[in-house]
Short mmCIF file of C-alpha atoms and ligand atoms in Angstrom, two decimals:
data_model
loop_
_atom_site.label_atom_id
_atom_site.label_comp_id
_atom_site.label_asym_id
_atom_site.label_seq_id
_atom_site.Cartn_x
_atom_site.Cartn_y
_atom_site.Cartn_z
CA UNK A 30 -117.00 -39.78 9.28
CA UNK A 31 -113.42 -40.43 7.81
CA UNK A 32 -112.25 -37.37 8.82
CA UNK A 33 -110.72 -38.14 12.01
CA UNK A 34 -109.20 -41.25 10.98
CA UNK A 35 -105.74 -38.76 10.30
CA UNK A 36 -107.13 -35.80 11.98
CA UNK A 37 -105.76 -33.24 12.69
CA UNK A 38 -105.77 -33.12 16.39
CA UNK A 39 -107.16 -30.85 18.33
CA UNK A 40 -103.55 -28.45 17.90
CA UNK A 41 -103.57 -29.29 14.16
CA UNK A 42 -101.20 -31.86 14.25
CA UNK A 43 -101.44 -34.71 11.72
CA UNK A 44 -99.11 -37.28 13.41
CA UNK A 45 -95.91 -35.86 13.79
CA UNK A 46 -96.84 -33.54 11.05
CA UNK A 47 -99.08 -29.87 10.58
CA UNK A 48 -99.16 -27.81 13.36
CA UNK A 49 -98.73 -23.80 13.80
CA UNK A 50 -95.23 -23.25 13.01
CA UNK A 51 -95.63 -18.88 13.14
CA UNK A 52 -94.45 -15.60 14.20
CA UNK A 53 -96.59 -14.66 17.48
CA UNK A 54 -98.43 -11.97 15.62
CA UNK A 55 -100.41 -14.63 13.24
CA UNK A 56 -101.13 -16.89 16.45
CA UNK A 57 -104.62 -14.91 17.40
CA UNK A 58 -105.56 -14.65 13.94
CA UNK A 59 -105.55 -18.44 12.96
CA UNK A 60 -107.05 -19.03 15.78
CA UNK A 61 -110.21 -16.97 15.20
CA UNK A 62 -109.83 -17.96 11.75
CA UNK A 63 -110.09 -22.06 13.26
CA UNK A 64 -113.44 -20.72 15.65
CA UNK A 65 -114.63 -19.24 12.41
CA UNK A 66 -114.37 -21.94 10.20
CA UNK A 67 -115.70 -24.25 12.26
CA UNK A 68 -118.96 -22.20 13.85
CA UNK A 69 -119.57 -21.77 9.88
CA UNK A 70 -119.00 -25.65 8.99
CA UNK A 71 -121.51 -26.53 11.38
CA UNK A 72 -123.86 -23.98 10.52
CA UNK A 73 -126.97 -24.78 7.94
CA UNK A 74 -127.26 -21.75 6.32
CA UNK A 75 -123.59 -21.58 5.47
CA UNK A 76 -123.28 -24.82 4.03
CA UNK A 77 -126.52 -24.05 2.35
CA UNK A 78 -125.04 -21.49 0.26
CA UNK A 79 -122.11 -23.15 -0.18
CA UNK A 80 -123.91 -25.96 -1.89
CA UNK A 81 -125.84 -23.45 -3.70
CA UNK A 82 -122.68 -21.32 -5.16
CA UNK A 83 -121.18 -24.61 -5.84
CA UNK A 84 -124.21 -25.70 -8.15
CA UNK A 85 -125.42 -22.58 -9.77
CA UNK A 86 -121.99 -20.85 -10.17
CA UNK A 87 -119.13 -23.46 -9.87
CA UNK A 88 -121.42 -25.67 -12.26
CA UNK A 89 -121.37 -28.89 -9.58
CA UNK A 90 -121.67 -31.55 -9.19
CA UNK A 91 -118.69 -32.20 -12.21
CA UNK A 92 -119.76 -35.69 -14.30
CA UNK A 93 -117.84 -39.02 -13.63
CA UNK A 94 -116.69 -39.61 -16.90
CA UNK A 95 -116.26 -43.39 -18.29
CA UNK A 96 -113.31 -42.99 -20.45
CA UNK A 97 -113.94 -46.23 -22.50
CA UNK A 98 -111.07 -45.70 -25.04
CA UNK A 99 -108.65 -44.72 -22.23
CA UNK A 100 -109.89 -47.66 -20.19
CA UNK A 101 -109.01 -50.06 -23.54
CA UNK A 102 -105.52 -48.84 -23.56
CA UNK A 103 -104.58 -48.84 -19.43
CA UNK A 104 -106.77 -52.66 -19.43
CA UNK A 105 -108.79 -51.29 -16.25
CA UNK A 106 -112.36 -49.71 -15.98
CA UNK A 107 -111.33 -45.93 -15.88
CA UNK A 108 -113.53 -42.88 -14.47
CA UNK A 109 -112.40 -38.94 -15.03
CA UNK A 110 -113.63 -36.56 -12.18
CA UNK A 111 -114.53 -34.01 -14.34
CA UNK A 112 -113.07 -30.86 -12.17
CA UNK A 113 -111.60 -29.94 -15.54
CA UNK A 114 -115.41 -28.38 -16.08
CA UNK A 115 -115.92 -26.48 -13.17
CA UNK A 116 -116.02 -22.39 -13.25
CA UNK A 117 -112.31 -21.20 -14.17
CA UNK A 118 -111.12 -24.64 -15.31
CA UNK A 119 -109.86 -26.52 -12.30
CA UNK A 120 -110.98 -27.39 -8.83
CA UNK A 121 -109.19 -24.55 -7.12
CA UNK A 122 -112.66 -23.05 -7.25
CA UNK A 123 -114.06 -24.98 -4.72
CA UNK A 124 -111.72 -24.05 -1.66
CA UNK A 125 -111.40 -20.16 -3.31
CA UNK A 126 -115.45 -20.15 -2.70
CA UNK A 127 -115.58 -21.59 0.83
CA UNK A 128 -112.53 -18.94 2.03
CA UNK A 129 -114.17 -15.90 0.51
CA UNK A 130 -117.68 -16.71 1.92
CA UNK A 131 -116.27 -17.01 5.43
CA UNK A 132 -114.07 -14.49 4.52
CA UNK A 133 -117.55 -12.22 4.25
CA UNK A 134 -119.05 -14.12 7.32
CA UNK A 135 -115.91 -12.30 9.29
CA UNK A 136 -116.77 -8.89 8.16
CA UNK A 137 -113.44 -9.28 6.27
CA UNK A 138 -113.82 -6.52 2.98
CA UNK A 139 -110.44 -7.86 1.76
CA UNK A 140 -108.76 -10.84 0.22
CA UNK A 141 -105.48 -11.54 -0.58
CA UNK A 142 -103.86 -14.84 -2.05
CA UNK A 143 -100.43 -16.48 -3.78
CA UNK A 144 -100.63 -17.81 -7.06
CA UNK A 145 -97.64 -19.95 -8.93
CA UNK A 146 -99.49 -20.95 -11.97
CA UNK A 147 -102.20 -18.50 -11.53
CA UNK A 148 -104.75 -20.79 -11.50
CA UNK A 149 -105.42 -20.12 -7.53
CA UNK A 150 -104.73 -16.31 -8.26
CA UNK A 151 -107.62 -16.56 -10.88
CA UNK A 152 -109.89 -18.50 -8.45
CA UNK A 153 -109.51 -16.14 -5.49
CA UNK A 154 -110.11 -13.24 -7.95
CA UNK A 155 -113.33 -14.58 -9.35
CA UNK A 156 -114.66 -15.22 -6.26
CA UNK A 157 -113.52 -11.31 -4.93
CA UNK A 158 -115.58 -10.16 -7.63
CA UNK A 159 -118.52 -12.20 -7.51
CA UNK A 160 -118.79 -11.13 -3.57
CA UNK A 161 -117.45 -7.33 -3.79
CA UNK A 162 -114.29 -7.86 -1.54
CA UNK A 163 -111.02 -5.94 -2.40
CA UNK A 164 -108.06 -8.46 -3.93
CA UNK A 165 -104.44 -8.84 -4.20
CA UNK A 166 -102.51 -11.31 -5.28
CA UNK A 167 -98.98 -12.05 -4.93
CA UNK A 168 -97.12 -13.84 -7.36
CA UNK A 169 -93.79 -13.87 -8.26
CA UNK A 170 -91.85 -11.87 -11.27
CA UNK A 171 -90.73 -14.86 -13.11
CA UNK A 172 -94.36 -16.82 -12.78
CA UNK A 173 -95.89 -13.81 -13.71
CA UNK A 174 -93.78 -13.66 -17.46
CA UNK A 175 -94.34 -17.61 -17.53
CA UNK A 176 -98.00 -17.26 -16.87
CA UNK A 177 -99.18 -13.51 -18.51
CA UNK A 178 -102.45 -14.50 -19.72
CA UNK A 179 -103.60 -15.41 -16.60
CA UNK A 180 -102.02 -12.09 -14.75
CA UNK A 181 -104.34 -10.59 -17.46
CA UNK A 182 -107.29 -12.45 -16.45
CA UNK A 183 -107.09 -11.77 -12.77
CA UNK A 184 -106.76 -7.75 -13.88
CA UNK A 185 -109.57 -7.84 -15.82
CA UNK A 186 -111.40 -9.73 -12.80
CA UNK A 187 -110.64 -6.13 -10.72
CA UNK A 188 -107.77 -8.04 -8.80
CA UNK A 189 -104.50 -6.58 -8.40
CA UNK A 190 -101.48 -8.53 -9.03
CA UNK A 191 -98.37 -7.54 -7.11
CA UNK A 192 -95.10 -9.17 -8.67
CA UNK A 193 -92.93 -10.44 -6.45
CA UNK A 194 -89.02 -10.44 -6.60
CA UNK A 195 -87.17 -12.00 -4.07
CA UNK A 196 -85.33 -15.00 -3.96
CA UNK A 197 -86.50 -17.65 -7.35
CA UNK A 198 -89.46 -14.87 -7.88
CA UNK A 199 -91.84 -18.47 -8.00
CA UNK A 200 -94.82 -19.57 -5.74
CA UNK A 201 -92.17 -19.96 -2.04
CA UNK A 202 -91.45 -15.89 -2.20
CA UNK A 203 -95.25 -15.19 -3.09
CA UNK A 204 -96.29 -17.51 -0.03
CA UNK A 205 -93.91 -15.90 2.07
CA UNK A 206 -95.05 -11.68 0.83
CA UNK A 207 -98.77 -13.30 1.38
CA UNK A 208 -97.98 -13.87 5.11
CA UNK A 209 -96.50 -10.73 5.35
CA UNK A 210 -99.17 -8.62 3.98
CA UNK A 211 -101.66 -10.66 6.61
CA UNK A 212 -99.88 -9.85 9.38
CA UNK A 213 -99.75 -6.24 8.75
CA UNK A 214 -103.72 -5.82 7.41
CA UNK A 215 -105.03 -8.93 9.66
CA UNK A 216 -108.00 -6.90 11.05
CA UNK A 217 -109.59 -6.02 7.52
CA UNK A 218 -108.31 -9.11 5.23
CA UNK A 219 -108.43 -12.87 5.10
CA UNK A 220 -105.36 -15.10 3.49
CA UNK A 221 -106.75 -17.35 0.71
CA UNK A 222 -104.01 -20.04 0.96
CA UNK A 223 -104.59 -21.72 -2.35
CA UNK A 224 -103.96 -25.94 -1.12
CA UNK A 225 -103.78 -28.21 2.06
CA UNK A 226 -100.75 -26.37 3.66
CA UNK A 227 -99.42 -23.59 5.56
CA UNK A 228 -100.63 -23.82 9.64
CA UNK A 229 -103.68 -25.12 11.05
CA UNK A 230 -106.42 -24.68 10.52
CA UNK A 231 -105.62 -24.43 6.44
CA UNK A 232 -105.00 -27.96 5.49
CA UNK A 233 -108.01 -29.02 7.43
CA UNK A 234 -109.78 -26.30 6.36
CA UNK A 235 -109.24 -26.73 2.20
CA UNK A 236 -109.55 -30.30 2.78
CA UNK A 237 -113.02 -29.73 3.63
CA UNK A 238 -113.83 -27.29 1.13
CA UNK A 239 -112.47 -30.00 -1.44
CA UNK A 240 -114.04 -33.33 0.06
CA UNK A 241 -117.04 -32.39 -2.54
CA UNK A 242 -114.93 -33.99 -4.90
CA UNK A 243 -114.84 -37.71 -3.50
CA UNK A 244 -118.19 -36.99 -1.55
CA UNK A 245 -119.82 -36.76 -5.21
CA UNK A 246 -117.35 -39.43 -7.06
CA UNK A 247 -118.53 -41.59 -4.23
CA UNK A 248 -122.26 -41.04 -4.99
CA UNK A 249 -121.98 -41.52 -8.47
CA UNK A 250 -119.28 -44.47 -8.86
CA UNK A 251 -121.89 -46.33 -6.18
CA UNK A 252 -124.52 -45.69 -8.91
CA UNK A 253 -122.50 -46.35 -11.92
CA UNK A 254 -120.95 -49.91 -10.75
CA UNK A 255 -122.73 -50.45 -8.10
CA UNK A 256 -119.57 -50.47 -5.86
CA UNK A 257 -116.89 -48.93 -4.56
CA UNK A 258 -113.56 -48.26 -6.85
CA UNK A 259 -110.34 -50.12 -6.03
CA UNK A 260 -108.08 -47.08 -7.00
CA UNK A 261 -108.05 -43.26 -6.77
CA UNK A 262 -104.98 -41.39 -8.44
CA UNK A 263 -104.74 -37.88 -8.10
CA UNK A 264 -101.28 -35.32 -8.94
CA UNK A 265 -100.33 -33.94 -6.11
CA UNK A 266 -98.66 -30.38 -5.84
CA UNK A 267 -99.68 -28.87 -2.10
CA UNK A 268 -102.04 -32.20 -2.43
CA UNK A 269 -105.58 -30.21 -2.29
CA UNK A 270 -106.97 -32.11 -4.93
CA UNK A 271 -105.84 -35.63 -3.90
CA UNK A 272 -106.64 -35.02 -0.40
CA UNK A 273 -110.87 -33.83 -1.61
CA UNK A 274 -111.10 -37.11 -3.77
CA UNK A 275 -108.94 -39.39 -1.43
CA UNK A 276 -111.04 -37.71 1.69
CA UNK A 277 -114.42 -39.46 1.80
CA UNK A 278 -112.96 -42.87 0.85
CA UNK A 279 -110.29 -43.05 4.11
CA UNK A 280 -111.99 -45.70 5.66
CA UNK A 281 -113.05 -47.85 2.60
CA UNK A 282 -110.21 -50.70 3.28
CA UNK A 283 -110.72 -51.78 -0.07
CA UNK A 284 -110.41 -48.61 -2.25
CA UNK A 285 -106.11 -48.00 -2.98
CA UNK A 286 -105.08 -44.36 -3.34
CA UNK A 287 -102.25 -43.22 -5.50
CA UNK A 288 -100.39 -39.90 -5.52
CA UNK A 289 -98.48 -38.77 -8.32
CA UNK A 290 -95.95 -36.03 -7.89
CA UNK A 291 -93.96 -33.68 -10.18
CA UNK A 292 -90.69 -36.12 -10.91
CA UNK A 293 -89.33 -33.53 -13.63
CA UNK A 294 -86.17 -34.56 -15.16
CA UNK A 295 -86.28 -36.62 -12.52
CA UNK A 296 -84.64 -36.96 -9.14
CA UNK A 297 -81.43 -35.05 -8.92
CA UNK A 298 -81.59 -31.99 -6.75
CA UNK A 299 -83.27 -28.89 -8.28
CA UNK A 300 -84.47 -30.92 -10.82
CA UNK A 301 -87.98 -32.00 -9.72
CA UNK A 302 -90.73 -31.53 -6.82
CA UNK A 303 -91.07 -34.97 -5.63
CA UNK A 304 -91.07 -34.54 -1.77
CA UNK A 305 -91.76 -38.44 -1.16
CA UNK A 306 -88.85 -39.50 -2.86
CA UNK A 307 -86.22 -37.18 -2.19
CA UNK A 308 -87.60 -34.73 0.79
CA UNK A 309 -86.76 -34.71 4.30
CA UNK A 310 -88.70 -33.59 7.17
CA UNK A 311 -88.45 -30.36 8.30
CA UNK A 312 -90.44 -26.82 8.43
CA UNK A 313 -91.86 -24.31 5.99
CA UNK A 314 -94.21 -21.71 5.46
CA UNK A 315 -95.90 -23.11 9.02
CA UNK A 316 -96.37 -26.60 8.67
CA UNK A 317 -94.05 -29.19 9.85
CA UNK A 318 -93.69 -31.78 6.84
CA UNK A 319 -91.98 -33.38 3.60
CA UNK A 320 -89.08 -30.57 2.49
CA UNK A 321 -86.92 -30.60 -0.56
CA UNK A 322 -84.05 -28.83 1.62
CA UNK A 323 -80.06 -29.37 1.30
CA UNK A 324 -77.64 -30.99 3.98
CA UNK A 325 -78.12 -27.32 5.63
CA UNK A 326 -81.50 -27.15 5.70
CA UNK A 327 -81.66 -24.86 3.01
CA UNK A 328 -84.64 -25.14 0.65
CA UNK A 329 -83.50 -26.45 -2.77
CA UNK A 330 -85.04 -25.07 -6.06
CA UNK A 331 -87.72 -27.44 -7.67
CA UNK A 332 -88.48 -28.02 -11.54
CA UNK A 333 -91.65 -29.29 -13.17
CA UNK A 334 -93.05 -29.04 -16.43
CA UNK A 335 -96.55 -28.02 -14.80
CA UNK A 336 -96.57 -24.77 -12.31
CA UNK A 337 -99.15 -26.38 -10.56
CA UNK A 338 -96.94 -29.25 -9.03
CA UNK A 339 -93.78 -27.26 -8.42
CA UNK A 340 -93.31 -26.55 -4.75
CA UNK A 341 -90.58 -28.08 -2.61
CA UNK A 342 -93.26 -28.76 0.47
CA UNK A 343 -95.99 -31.22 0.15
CA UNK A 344 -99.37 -30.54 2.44
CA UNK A 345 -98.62 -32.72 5.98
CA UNK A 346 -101.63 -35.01 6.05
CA UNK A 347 -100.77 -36.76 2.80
CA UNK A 348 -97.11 -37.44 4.81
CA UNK A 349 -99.37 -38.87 7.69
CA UNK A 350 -101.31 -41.05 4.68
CA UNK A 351 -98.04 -42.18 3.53
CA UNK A 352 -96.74 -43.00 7.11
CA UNK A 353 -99.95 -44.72 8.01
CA UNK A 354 -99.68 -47.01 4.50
CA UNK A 355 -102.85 -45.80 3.67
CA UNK A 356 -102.14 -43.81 0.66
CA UNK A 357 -98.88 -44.74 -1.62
CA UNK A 358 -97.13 -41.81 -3.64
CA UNK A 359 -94.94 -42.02 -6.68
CA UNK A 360 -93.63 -39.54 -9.26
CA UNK A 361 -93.75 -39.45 -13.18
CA UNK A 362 -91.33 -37.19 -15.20
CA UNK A 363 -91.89 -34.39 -17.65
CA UNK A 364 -92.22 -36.70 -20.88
CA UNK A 365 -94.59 -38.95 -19.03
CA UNK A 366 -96.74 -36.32 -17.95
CA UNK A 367 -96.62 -35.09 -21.85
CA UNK A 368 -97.52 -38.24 -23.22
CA UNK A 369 -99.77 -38.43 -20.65
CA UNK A 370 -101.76 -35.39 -22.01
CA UNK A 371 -101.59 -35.98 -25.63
CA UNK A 372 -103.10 -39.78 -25.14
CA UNK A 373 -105.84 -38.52 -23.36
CA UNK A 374 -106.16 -35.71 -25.73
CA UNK A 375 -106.40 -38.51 -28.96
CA UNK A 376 -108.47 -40.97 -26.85
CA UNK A 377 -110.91 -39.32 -25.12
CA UNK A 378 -110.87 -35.69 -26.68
CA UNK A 379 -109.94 -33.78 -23.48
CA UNK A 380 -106.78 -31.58 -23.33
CA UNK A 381 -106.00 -32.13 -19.34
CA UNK A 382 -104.13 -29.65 -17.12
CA UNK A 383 -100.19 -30.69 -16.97
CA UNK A 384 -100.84 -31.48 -13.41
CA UNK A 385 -103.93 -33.32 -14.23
CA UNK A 386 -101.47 -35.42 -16.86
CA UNK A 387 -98.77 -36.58 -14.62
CA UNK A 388 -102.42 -38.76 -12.79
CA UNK A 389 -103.07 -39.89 -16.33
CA UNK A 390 -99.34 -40.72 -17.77
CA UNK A 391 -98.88 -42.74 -14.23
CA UNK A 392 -101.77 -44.97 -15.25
CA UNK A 393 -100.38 -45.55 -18.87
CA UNK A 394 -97.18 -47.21 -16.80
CA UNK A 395 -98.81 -49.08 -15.13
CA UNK A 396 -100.75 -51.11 -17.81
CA UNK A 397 -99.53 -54.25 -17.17
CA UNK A 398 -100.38 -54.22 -13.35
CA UNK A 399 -103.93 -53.33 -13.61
CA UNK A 400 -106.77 -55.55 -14.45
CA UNK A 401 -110.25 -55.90 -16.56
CA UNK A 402 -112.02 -55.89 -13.18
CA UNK A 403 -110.40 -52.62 -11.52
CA UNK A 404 -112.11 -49.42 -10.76
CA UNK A 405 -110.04 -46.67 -10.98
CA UNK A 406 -111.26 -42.75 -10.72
CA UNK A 407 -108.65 -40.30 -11.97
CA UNK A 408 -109.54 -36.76 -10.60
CA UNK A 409 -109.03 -34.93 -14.07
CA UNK A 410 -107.83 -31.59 -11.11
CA UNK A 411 -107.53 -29.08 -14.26
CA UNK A 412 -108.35 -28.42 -18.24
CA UNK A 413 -105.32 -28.23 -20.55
CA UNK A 414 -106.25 -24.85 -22.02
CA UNK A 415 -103.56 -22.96 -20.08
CA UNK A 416 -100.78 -25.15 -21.08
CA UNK A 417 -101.82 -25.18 -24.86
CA UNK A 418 -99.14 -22.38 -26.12
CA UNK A 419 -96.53 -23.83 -23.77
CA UNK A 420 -96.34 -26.97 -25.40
CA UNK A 421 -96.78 -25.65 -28.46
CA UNK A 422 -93.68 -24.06 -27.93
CA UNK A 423 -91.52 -26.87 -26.70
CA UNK A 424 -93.12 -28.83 -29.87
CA UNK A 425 -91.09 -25.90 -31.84
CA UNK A 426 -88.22 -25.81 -30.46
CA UNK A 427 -88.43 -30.01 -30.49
CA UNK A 428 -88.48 -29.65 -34.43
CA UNK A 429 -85.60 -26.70 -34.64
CA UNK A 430 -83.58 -29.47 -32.91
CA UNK A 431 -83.64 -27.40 -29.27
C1 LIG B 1171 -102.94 -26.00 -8.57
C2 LIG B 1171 -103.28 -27.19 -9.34
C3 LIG B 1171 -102.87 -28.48 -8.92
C4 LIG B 1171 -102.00 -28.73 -7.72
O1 LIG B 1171 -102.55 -28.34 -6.50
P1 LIG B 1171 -103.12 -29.39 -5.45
O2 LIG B 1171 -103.32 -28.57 -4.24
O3 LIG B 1171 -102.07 -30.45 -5.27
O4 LIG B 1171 -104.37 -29.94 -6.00
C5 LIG B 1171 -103.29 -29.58 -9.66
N1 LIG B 1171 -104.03 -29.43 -10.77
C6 LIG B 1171 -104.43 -28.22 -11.21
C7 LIG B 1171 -105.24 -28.13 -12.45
C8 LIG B 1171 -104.06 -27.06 -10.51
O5 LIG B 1171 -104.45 -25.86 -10.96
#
């Protein structure tokens, strides 16, 4: 299985990176939370209704998707994973569904979650409903004006939304009033962390919960070309979706892996998330890893077109990948990721998540580097439906000369 190939060890560490970096209170908890998760992993009738959520409800497994006019333009035989179909609109569905039925296995009647975009928010919401748990999600103040339909859609889901206002009142300061709301209520609630970070066992954890992704783009690229692709690309915010599709091809020597990370506009401090090409190591939120911090070790403010990709911590196994050479990672900017969205949406007839976009406007740079004879899967993480009236907007103000 390729999952020990980076781990984590049997403390959580991924190299040098992961671990359990918390306050003593949160030390038993994540450590009946590891026992928990992994009794229910290796139990049957767990994973059997896991598999049958994912299919009935979720609507998997999502198609891989020849994009032949996409594939024209790029010179290279591209596939979309599809995630941009599941329930809700983007993969976070997977890993919200795993938590909340182990949150339920743990005689847990409440859930609570952060949410930048909302997309994760939404996710842990639609899940609380569908299984009768209590659910709060923390968010901050100014995410929450960026992002109001989708603080509307987790209150009509029966979720409350708690705004948050300290510090850039964004995804860090929800993370960090998460925590503190778990330590406080730890006996009745679970944490839904929302991507491969925090402390172990969450980035193992999610990883697993997401490796249906490449377990299923394996299957059916196998069946499709009868062999194996020679690149995956995948954005990479906390790296959740990268890490399910990149997952289950780790030990295929032969397949390349690519992620893309929020380069904004571009790499001056505070003006984009891209942790491999400007972050040093350091801790946050419990995971050692890849920081955007200052000379002090203060955490610098991030900027990227899409919510989804703007955190100033990247998850630590993809640092491990990076370290090991067995996953590269680059960055596009804001324009990039745009035109990155509106090809896709002319070509193929698919409006793709922002985040999604920065994985497809990577690929349209890279034209003259591919060839006719490579494989490449794109996980398509999110649909563009969300990020409709924002760009909208920024077309306006474009043509009022803003
Ligand atoms: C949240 C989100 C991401 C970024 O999160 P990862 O954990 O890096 O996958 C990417 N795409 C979409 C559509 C998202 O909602």
């Amino acid at each position: 299985m390729p999952r020990d190939l980076t781990g984590p060890d049997a403390r959580g560490w991924f190299g040098p990176y992961g671990g359990r970096h918390v306050p003593e209170t949160l030390m038993a908890p994540l450590e009946e939370l590891e026992r928990e998760f992994r009794r229910a992993w290796r139990d049957p009738a767990f994973r059997r209704e896991f598999e049958s959520q994912l299919r009935d409800y979720v609507g998997r497994p999502t198609p891989l998707d020849f994009a032949e006019r996409f594939s024209q333009r790029v010179g290279a035989r591209v596939y979309l994973k599809r995630e941009d179909l599941c329930h809700t609109g983007a993969h976070k569905i997977n890993n919200a569904l795993g938590q909340v039925l182990l949150a339920r296995r743990m005689g847990k009647r409440r859930v609570i979650a952060e949410t930048g975009a909302g997309q994760h928010g939404v996710a842990t919401a639609t899940m609380a409903a569908r299984f009768g748990l209590e659910c709060v999600v923390y968010m901050g103040r100014v995410d929450m004006e960026r992002q109001a339909l989708n603080v509307v859609r987790m209150r009509m889901l029966g979720a409350r939304v708690v705004p948050v206002t300290a510090g850039q009142q964004t995804l860090k300061e929800a993370i960090s009033e998460a925590m503190r709301d778990w330590v406080t209520n730890v006996r009745t609630t679970h944490y839904v962390l929302g991507t491969v970070f925090g402390a172990h066992p969450y980035p193992m954890m999610v990883r697993e919960f997401q490796s249906v992704i490449g377990r299923e783009a394996r299957r059916q690229i196998l069946a499709a070309e009868k062999r194996l692709p020679t690149l995956l690309v995948a954005c990479v915010g906390g790296g959740s979706n990268a890490m399910g599709l990149f997952a289950p091809f780790l030990r295929d020597r032969g397949v390349a892996m690519v992620g893309v990370e929020a380069g904004g506009r571009g790499i001056r401090p505070g003006q984009h998330a891209a942790r491999f090409a400007a972050g040093r190591p350091g801790v946050l939120q419990g995971a050692r890893t890849l920081v955007l911090q200052d000379r002090h070790g203060q955490i610098l403010p991030t900027h990227s077109v899409s919510a989804g990709l703007d955190y100033a911590a990247v998850g630590p196994e993809h640092v491990l990948l990076h370290e090991l050479g067995r996953a590269r990672y680059t960055w596009v900017s804001d324009s990039t990721a745009i035109r990155g969205f509106e090809t896709l949406a002319r070509l193929e007839g698919i409006l793709p998540a922002l985040e999604s976009a920065h994985a497809i406007g990577w690929l349209l740079t890279r034209r003259a580097k591919l060839r006719r004879s490579d494989v490449v899967i794109v996980n398509l993480s999110g649909r563009g439906d969300k990020d409709v009236q924002q760009l909208a907007e920024r077309r306006l103000s474009g043509i009022a000369g803003g």
